[in-house]
mmCIF file of C-alpha atoms in Angstrom:
data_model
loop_
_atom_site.group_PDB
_atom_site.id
_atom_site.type_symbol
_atom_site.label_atom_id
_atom_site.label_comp_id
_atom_site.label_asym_id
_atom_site.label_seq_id
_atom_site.Cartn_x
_atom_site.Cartn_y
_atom_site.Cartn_z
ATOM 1 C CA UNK A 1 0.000 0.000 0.000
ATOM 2 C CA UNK A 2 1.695 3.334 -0.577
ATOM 3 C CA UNK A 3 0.174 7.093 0.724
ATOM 4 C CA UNK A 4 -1.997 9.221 -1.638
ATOM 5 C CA UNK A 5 -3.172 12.786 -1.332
ATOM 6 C CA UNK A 6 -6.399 14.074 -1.943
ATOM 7 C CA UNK A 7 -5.877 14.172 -5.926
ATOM 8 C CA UNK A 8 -4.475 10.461 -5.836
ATOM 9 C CA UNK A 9 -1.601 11.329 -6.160
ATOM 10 C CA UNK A 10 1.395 9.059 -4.022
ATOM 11 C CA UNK A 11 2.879 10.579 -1.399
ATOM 12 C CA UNK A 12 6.957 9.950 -0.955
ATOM 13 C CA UNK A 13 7.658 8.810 2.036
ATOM 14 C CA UNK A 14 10.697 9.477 2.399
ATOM 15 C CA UNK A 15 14.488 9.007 0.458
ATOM 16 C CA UNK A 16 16.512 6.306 0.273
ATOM 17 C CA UNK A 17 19.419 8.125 -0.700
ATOM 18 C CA UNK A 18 21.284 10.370 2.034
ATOM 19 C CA UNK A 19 21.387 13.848 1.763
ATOM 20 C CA UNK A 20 25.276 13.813 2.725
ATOM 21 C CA UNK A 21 27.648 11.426 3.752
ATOM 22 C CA UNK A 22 31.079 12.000 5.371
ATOM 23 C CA UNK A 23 34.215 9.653 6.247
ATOM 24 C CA UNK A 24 36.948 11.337 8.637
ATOM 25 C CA UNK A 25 40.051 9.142 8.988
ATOM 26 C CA UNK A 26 43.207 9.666 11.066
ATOM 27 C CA UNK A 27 46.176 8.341 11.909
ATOM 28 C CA UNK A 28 48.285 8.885 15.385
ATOM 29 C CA UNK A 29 51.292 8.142 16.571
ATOM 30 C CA UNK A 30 53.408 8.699 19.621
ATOM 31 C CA UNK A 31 56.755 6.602 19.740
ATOM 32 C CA UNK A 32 56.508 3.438 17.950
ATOM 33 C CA UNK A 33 53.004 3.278 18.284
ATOM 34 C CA UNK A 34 49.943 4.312 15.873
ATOM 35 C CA UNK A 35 46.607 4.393 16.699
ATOM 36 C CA UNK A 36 43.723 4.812 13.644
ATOM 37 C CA UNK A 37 40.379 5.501 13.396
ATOM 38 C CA UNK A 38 37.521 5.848 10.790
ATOM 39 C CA UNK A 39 34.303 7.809 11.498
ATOM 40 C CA UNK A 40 31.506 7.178 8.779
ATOM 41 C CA UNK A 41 28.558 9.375 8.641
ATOM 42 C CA UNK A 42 25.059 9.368 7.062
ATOM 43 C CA UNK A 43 22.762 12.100 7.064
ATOM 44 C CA UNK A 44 18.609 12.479 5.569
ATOM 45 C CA UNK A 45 17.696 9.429 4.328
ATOM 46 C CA UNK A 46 15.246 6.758 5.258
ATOM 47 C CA UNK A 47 14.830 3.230 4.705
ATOM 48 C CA UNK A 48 11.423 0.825 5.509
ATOM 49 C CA UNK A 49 12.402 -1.571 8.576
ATOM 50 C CA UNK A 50 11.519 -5.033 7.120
ATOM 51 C CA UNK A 51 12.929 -6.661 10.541
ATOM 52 C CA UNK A 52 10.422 -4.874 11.833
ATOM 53 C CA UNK A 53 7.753 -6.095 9.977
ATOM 54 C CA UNK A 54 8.643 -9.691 9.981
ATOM 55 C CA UNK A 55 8.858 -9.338 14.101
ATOM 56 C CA UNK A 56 4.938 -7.506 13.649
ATOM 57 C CA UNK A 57 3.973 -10.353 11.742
ATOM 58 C CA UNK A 58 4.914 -12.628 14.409
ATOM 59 C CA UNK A 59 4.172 -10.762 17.543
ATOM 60 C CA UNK A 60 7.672 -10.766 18.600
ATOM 61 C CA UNK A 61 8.583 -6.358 17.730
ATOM 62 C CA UNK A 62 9.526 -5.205 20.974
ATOM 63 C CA UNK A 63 7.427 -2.531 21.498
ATOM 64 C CA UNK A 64 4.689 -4.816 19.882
ATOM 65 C CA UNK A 65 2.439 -4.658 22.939
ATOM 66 C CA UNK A 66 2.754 -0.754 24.134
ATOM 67 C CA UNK A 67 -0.667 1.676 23.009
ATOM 68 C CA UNK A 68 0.384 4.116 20.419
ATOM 69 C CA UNK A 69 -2.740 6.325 18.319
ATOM 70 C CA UNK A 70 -3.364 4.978 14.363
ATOM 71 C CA UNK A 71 -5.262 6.440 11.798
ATOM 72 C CA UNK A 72 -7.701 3.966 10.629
ATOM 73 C CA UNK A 73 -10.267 5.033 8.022
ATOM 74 C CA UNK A 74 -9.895 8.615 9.190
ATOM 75 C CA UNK A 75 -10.026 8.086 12.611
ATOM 76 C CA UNK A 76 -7.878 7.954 15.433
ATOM 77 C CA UNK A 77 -7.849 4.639 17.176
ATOM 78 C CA UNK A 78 -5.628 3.647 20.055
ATOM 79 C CA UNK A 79 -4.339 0.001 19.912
ATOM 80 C CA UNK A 80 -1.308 -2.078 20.241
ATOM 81 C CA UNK A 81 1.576 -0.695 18.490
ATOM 82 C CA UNK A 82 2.404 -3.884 16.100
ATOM 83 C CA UNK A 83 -1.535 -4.482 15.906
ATOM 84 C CA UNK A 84 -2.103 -0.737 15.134
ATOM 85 C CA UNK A 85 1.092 -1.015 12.259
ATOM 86 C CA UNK A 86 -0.151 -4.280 11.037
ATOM 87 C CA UNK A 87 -4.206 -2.781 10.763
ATOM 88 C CA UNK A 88 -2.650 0.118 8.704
ATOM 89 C CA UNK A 89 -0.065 -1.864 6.253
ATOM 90 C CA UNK A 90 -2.825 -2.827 3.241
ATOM 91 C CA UNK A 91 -2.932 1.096 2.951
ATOM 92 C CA UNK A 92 -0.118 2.533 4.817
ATOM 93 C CA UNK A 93 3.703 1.434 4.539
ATOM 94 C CA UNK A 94 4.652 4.513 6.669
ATOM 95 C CA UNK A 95 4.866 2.998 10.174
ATOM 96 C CA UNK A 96 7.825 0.950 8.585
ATOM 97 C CA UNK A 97 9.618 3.932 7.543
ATOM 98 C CA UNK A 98 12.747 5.159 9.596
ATOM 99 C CA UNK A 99 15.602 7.310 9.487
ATOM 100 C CA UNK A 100 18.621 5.994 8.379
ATOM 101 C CA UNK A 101 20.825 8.358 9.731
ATOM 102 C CA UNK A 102 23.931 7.773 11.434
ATOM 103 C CA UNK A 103 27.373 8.054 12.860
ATOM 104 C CA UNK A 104 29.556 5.009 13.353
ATOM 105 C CA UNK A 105 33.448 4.016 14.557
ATOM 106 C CA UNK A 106 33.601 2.044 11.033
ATOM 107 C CA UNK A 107 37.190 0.722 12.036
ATOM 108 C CA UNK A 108 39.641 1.444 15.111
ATOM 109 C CA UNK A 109 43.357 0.000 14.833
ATOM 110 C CA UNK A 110 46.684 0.158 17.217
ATOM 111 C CA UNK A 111 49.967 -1.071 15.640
ATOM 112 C CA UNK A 112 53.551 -1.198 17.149
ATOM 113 C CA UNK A 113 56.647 -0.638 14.911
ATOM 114 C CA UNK A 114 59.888 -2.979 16.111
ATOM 115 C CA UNK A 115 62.814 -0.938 16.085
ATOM 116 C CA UNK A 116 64.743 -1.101 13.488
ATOM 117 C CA UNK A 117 67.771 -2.541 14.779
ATOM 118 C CA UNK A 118 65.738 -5.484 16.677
ATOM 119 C CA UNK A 119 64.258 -6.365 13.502
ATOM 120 C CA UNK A 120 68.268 -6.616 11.809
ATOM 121 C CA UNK A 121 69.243 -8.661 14.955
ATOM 122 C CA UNK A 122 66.109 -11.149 14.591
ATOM 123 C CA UNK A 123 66.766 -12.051 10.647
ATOM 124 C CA UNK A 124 70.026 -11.665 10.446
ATOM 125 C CA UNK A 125 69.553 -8.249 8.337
ATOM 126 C CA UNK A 126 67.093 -9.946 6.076
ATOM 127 C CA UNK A 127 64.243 -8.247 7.389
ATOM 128 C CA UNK A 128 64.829 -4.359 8.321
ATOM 129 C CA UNK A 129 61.020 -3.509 8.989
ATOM 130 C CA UNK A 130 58.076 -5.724 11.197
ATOM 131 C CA UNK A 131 54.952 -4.290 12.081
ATOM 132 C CA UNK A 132 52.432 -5.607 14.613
ATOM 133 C CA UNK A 133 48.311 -4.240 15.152
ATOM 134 C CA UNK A 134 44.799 -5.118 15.771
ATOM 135 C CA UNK A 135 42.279 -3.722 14.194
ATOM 136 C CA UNK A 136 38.431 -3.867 14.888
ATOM 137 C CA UNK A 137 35.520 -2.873 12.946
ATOM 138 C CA UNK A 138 32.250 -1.279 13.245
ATOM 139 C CA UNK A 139 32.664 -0.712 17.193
ATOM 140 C CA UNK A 140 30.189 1.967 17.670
ATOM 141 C CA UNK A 141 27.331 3.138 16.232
ATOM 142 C CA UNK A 142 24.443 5.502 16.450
ATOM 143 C CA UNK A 143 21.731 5.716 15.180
ATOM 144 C CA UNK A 144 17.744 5.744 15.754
ATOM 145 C CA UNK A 145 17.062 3.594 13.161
ATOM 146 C CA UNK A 146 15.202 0.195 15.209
ATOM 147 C CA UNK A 147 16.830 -2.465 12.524
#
């Protein structure tokens, strides 16, 4: 079911694709040691919560059972929340719809540089330069989106 005004005409309900999105990256070090980390960041656009849906479907949404207000044939009617989104979906896709917004900590790493001369010592000068790290992705993120 999709929206219409009061010509017919469909309503958007929003925009899949973001208004902006942004990537800051940086690197720091102090001794032999570096520490990186990439920020990602989404901004305007939405996205309908299937998850969501499939968890209506089967009772399970967590906020399935709280009373939120619907608008059913022109009228508000307060009901379950899943109930309520479920009543509404032949006509209205719109309780599905969410911001996709967000900010997220897409990667984090810390590496450690073995001084040179160690390194020459170890291999027998075969090897001037070893590196070790971690890395870890997609640590944080935040967002309002429920999915």
């Amino acid at each position: 079911g999709s929206e219409r005004d009061e010509n017919g005409n469909f309503i958007p309900l929003g925009n899949q694709t973001p208004d902006f999105t942004l990537s800051v990256n940086n690197n720091i070090s102090f001794s032999n040691f570096e520490l990186s980390f990439l920020w990602d960041w989404q901004q305007g656009n939405e996205v309908v919560n299937l998850g969501k849906l499939i968890m209506d479907l089967g009772g399970t949404s967590p906020d399935f059972d709280e009373i939120g207000t619907f608008i059913v044939e022109d009228e508000a009617v307060e009901m379950r929340r899943g109930v309520g989104r479920l009543t509404v979906l032949g006509s209205q896709t719109a309780p599905y719809v969410e911001s996709a917004t967000y900010l997220k900590l897409r990667e984090l790493s810390l590496s450690y540089s073995v001084p040179r001369s160690l390194v020459r010592s170890w291999f027998a000068g075969q090897v001037s330069y070893l590196r070790f790290g971690i890395a870890a992705r997609n640590l944080l993120m935040f967002t309002g989106y429920d999915g």
